[in-house]
XYZ file of C-alpha atoms in Angstrom:
351
model
C -90.284 -50.512 16.368
C -86.979 -49.434 14.801
C -84.920 -51.053 17.575
C -86.622 -54.398 16.986
C -86.387 -54.054 13.203
C -82.662 -53.288 13.078
C -81.363 -55.281 16.068
C -80.647 -58.629 14.411
C -77.066 -59.847 14.719
C -75.912 -57.245 17.230
C -74.603 -57.443 20.781
C -77.606 -57.371 23.115
C -75.753 -56.784 26.372
C -76.668 -53.088 26.277
C -79.425 -51.476 28.382
C -81.627 -51.296 25.275
C -82.299 -55.026 25.572
C -83.898 -56.979 28.372
C -82.480 -60.154 29.884
C -84.512 -62.311 27.505
C -83.000 -60.560 24.472
C -86.133 -58.591 23.636
C -85.901 -54.859 23.099
C -87.135 -52.276 25.545
C -90.525 -50.800 24.723
C -91.779 -47.268 24.309
C -92.155 -45.798 27.787
C -89.585 -48.057 29.456
C -86.924 -46.325 31.542
C -83.422 -47.009 30.231
C -80.537 -46.417 32.650
C -76.956 -46.287 31.350
C -74.597 -46.436 34.366
C -71.583 -47.571 32.288
C -71.872 -44.641 29.902
C -72.460 -42.293 32.831
C -69.194 -43.454 34.413
C -67.329 -42.993 31.115
C -68.632 -39.478 30.534
C -67.978 -38.422 34.129
C -64.434 -39.742 33.814
C -63.823 -37.638 30.712
C -65.474 -34.604 32.321
C -63.423 -34.831 35.505
C -60.087 -35.928 34.018
C -60.054 -34.531 30.498
C -59.000 -36.162 27.208
C -56.237 -38.228 28.829
C -58.896 -40.326 30.556
C -60.113 -41.468 27.146
C -56.773 -41.744 25.340
C -55.039 -43.527 28.212
C -57.282 -45.351 30.671
C -60.215 -46.116 28.378
C -57.909 -46.865 25.451
C -56.333 -49.731 27.396
C -59.737 -51.282 28.070
C -60.967 -50.786 24.501
C -57.920 -52.375 22.877
C -58.392 -55.434 25.097
C -62.115 -55.700 24.358
C -61.509 -55.362 20.614
C -58.854 -58.099 20.642
C -56.212 -55.865 19.114
C -58.277 -54.640 16.142
C -57.375 -51.200 17.471
C -54.207 -50.876 19.520
C -52.769 -48.243 21.844
C -50.678 -46.793 19.000
C -53.858 -45.939 17.113
C -55.074 -43.895 20.065
C -51.686 -42.222 20.527
C -51.520 -41.211 16.862
C -55.056 -39.848 16.677
C -55.381 -36.086 16.845
C -58.628 -34.143 16.822
C -58.667 -31.175 14.479
C -60.338 -27.803 14.788
C -61.523 -26.654 11.371
C -63.194 -23.563 10.037
C -66.805 -24.202 9.029
C -67.932 -23.987 5.445
C -70.043 -20.843 5.077
C -72.113 -18.839 2.644
C -74.737 -16.123 2.470
C -78.270 -17.238 1.653
C -81.112 -14.728 1.256
C -80.629 -12.349 4.210
C -78.751 -14.813 6.444
C -75.262 -16.185 6.928
C -75.142 -19.990 7.003
C -72.369 -22.020 8.654
C -72.076 -25.792 8.336
C -69.584 -28.622 8.675
C -66.433 -28.784 6.591
C -64.559 -31.768 5.112
C -64.907 -34.687 5.481
C -68.520 -33.904 6.402
C -71.354 -32.856 4.103
C -72.077 -29.270 5.132
C -70.423 -27.815 2.037
C -72.705 -29.866 -0.217
C -75.757 -28.640 1.688
C -74.614 -25.047 1.184
C -74.212 -25.686 -2.549
C -77.895 -26.607 -2.618
C -78.820 -23.294 -0.988
C -76.646 -21.339 -3.430
C -78.288 -23.106 -6.367
C -81.716 -22.280 -4.933
C -80.859 -18.574 -5.032
C -79.950 -18.946 -8.701
C -83.005 -20.952 -9.802
C -85.760 -19.895 -7.427
C -87.162 -16.392 -7.005
C -89.911 -17.691 -4.731
C -92.644 -17.115 -7.268
C -93.599 -20.662 -8.313
C -93.794 -24.261 -7.111
C -91.978 -25.360 -10.270
C -88.948 -23.289 -9.309
C -88.876 -24.717 -5.799
C -89.107 -28.328 -6.984
C -86.492 -27.780 -9.672
C -84.198 -26.165 -7.113
C -84.369 -29.078 -4.655
C -84.071 -31.843 -7.259
C -81.298 -30.102 -9.191
C -79.550 -29.423 -5.909
C -79.513 -33.125 -5.060
C -78.101 -33.994 -8.499
C -75.472 -31.282 -8.086
C -74.486 -32.431 -4.619
C -74.225 -36.074 -5.637
C -72.145 -35.366 -8.723
C -69.911 -33.228 -6.493
C -69.598 -35.717 -3.638
C -65.878 -36.398 -4.127
C -65.006 -32.873 -3.025
C -66.028 -34.116 0.435
C -63.107 -36.135 1.769
C -60.478 -36.203 4.506
C -57.529 -35.612 2.183
C -58.309 -32.046 1.116
C -59.842 -29.005 2.767
C -63.216 -27.760 1.591
C -62.566 -24.714 -0.581
C -64.881 -21.710 -0.543
C -64.399 -21.728 -4.322
C -66.897 -24.592 -4.389
C -69.534 -22.111 -3.187
C -68.843 -19.441 -5.794
C -71.621 -18.583 -8.221
C -69.345 -19.360 -11.169
C -68.418 -22.830 -9.893
C -71.995 -23.821 -9.086
C -73.354 -22.374 -12.331
C -70.780 -24.294 -14.390
C -71.470 -27.527 -12.526
C -75.224 -27.105 -12.901
C -75.066 -26.345 -16.621
C -72.757 -29.282 -17.375
C -74.196 -32.014 -15.176
C -76.316 -34.980 -16.186
C -79.035 -36.341 -13.936
C -77.676 -39.475 -12.287
C -79.386 -42.668 -13.438
C -79.046 -44.021 -9.936
C -77.543 -42.637 -6.771
C -75.605 -45.757 -5.896
C -75.587 -45.520 -2.105
C -79.322 -44.798 -2.020
C -80.171 -48.388 -1.108
C -78.600 -48.089 2.344
C -81.198 -46.727 4.735
C -79.435 -44.755 7.417
C -81.208 -45.070 10.756
C -78.176 -44.515 12.898
C -77.806 -40.770 13.317
C -79.212 -38.164 15.680
C -79.033 -34.403 15.862
C -79.502 -32.039 18.784
C -79.338 -28.295 19.343
C -78.401 -26.817 22.723
C -78.860 -23.195 23.824
C -77.508 -22.136 27.222
C -78.651 -19.311 29.506
C -76.319 -16.848 27.787
C -77.781 -17.678 24.377
C -74.734 -19.611 23.195
C -75.705 -22.340 20.732
C -74.290 -25.656 19.589
C -75.600 -27.701 16.662
C -74.420 -31.309 16.866
C -74.887 -34.408 14.716
C -73.684 -37.823 15.874
C -73.689 -41.018 13.820
C -72.926 -44.720 14.265
C -73.254 -45.453 10.509
C -75.664 -48.315 11.124
C -78.509 -48.465 13.646
C -76.291 -50.205 16.212
C -73.054 -49.255 14.509
C -70.794 -52.278 14.137
C -73.000 -54.167 16.595
C -70.196 -54.376 19.172
C -71.215 -53.070 22.607
C -68.367 -51.994 24.880
C -68.156 -52.334 28.660
C -67.746 -48.549 28.741
C -71.399 -48.120 27.737
C -71.491 -47.490 23.977
C -71.584 -49.232 20.610
C -68.608 -49.003 18.259
C -69.546 -47.203 15.049
C -69.395 -48.691 11.561
C -68.076 -45.665 9.678
C -65.260 -47.573 7.969
C -67.854 -48.891 5.518
C -68.265 -45.328 4.202
C -64.968 -45.441 2.325
C -65.013 -45.813 -1.465
C -63.612 -48.908 -3.206
C -62.623 -46.755 -6.175
C -58.857 -46.192 -6.054
C -59.259 -42.941 -7.999
C -61.649 -41.486 -5.415
C -60.469 -39.022 -2.773
C -62.627 -41.096 -0.424
C -60.632 -44.284 -1.059
C -59.619 -46.039 2.168
C -56.127 -45.260 3.367
C -54.119 -45.152 6.581
C -54.518 -42.176 8.898
C -57.670 -40.900 7.231
C -61.406 -40.994 7.863
C -64.287 -41.643 5.458
C -66.755 -39.177 4.027
C -69.974 -38.515 5.903
C -72.983 -36.468 4.825
C -73.847 -35.157 8.290
C -74.357 -31.392 8.141
C -74.817 -29.736 11.546
C -75.694 -26.143 10.726
C -76.070 -22.725 12.355
C -77.866 -19.911 10.529
C -77.375 -16.304 11.624
C -80.242 -13.985 10.735
C -80.826 -10.267 11.348
C -82.183 -10.746 14.883
C -81.897 -14.475 15.536
C -79.732 -17.507 15.035
C -80.842 -21.049 14.371
C -79.290 -24.480 14.823
C -80.545 -27.310 12.630
C -79.574 -30.801 11.492
C -80.888 -34.259 10.681
C -80.031 -37.909 10.128
C -80.669 -39.412 6.697
C -77.424 -40.630 5.102
C -76.741 -39.055 1.727
C -80.196 -37.421 1.905
C -79.156 -35.125 4.768
C -78.160 -32.126 2.585
C -81.423 -32.435 0.612
C -83.565 -32.788 3.749
C -82.026 -29.653 5.238
C -82.335 -27.757 1.953
C -86.084 -28.429 1.868
C -86.692 -27.238 5.421
C -84.339 -24.237 5.310
C -85.565 -23.015 1.910
C -89.214 -23.357 2.902
C -88.732 -21.554 6.218
C -86.464 -18.725 5.080
C -88.746 -18.009 2.135
C -91.541 -17.295 4.603
C -93.832 -20.274 4.100
C -94.811 -20.657 7.745
C -93.188 -21.296 11.111
C -90.106 -23.466 11.439
C -92.292 -26.220 12.860
C -94.588 -25.910 9.832
C -91.616 -26.348 7.501
C -90.406 -29.410 9.412
C -93.848 -31.043 9.412
C -94.296 -30.779 5.635
C -93.928 -34.050 3.676
C -90.480 -34.488 2.158
C -89.158 -35.816 -1.116
C -85.882 -36.691 -2.793
C -84.825 -37.857 -6.241
C -82.862 -40.948 -7.191
C -82.170 -40.515 -10.887
C -85.520 -40.067 -12.652
C -87.603 -41.272 -9.699
C -88.874 -38.945 -6.975
C -89.607 -40.641 -3.640
C -92.128 -38.819 -1.453
C -93.955 -39.058 1.852
C -97.670 -39.511 2.351
C -99.516 -36.190 2.299
C -97.294 -34.613 -0.339
C -98.911 -31.637 -2.080
C -100.859 -33.059 -5.064
C -99.890 -30.047 -7.139
C -96.241 -30.946 -6.575
C -96.873 -34.506 -7.757
C -98.672 -33.290 -10.882
C -95.777 -30.962 -11.704
C -93.244 -33.755 -11.261
C -95.168 -36.154 -13.485
C -95.631 -33.482 -16.142
C -91.867 -32.964 -16.077
C -91.326 -36.667 -16.797
C -90.403 -37.925 -13.336
C -91.593 -41.255 -11.985
C -93.080 -40.805 -8.519
C -93.125 -43.296 -5.667
C -94.729 -42.935 -2.241
C -92.583 -44.322 0.575
C -93.745 -45.637 3.950
C -91.702 -46.161 7.136
C -88.644 -44.835 5.327
C -85.864 -43.389 7.543
C -84.371 -41.653 4.496
C -86.691 -38.702 5.148
C -84.710 -37.860 8.248
C -85.620 -36.463 11.649
C -84.967 -32.734 11.724
C -84.233 -31.092 15.080
C -83.883 -27.326 15.281
C -83.848 -24.389 17.657
C -84.021 -20.628 17.170
C -82.674 -18.080 19.650
C -84.374 -14.688 19.321
C -81.789 -12.082 20.272
C -84.116 -9.206 21.241
C -86.347 -11.021 23.726
C -83.804 -13.754 24.584
C -86.402 -16.449 23.942
C -85.739 -19.878 22.455
C -88.091 -21.486 19.938
C -87.820 -25.221 19.290
C -89.052 -27.276 16.346
C -88.573 -30.967 15.667
C -89.737 -34.174 14.035
C -90.453 -35.913 17.336
C -93.635 -37.955 16.996
C -94.034 -37.323 13.267
C -91.348 -39.480 11.592
């Protein structure tokens, strides 16, 4: 359904479309020989295969929009994750220019506002966390490193006490249906938590002979010249993706989700609910989600009626949403150290 809904105006030469231009259907087998060849080439020949051989093909296909110099000048960077303690765990997430630091701010605020004793505290924690993260969004950029100072109790307390609820979260209108997350655990118990995004369901809509769509992330820059996220040469735009690993006393967990600027809030809801002992990880993922845009709280069908009553009594407008990708698709895995067993939990089939 989503492929058909979001496929207008995009290149349909990919394996996700049939010869007549119609999309593949649920249950169809999709083979991707071009992508297989590309990935095998990188696996067998290393980075030079991409930056040399593939770069030549890509620059030709893109008619010079990207040239060989762009590939030569690009350098991948290894960065330390943003990290904090939350309850009895240590949480690691992505650093600038990604949104992991904002997600961790939400967890830190939850510890300050929520002692786990009331639904009011939980709701206030999540909604205040989203306001805090949005008002703080400019700390996420490619020009500066994410500072651990942003996760100090003093910084978060000052920001919380001095912030105003946003009348409207301006990039809320863009429904992000272009991101996926996966967690991998190998036989030795090593874990990766990975989020990938095209910034648009089919990215820029341009399908390459090498078997993939070009992303559309350049649209994530700010037009405000005073913003650290303003477009400039040799930089990349802000993204809210927050691949996360949580280390507990006898386990570690990988978790992440799509959802655009809702990603930190989506993960806050699931992580807070699970680590505060409100059921299994799958239970926490299945629960209906919500997020605030100014004074309106958007929620999924099945939301706890008590929650809705509390929100209305607090003066919020409430709005049920249907077929809304802004509620994400959480994928998670837990590795239990003692018995070396892996537990999986996900949104597959529910959202």
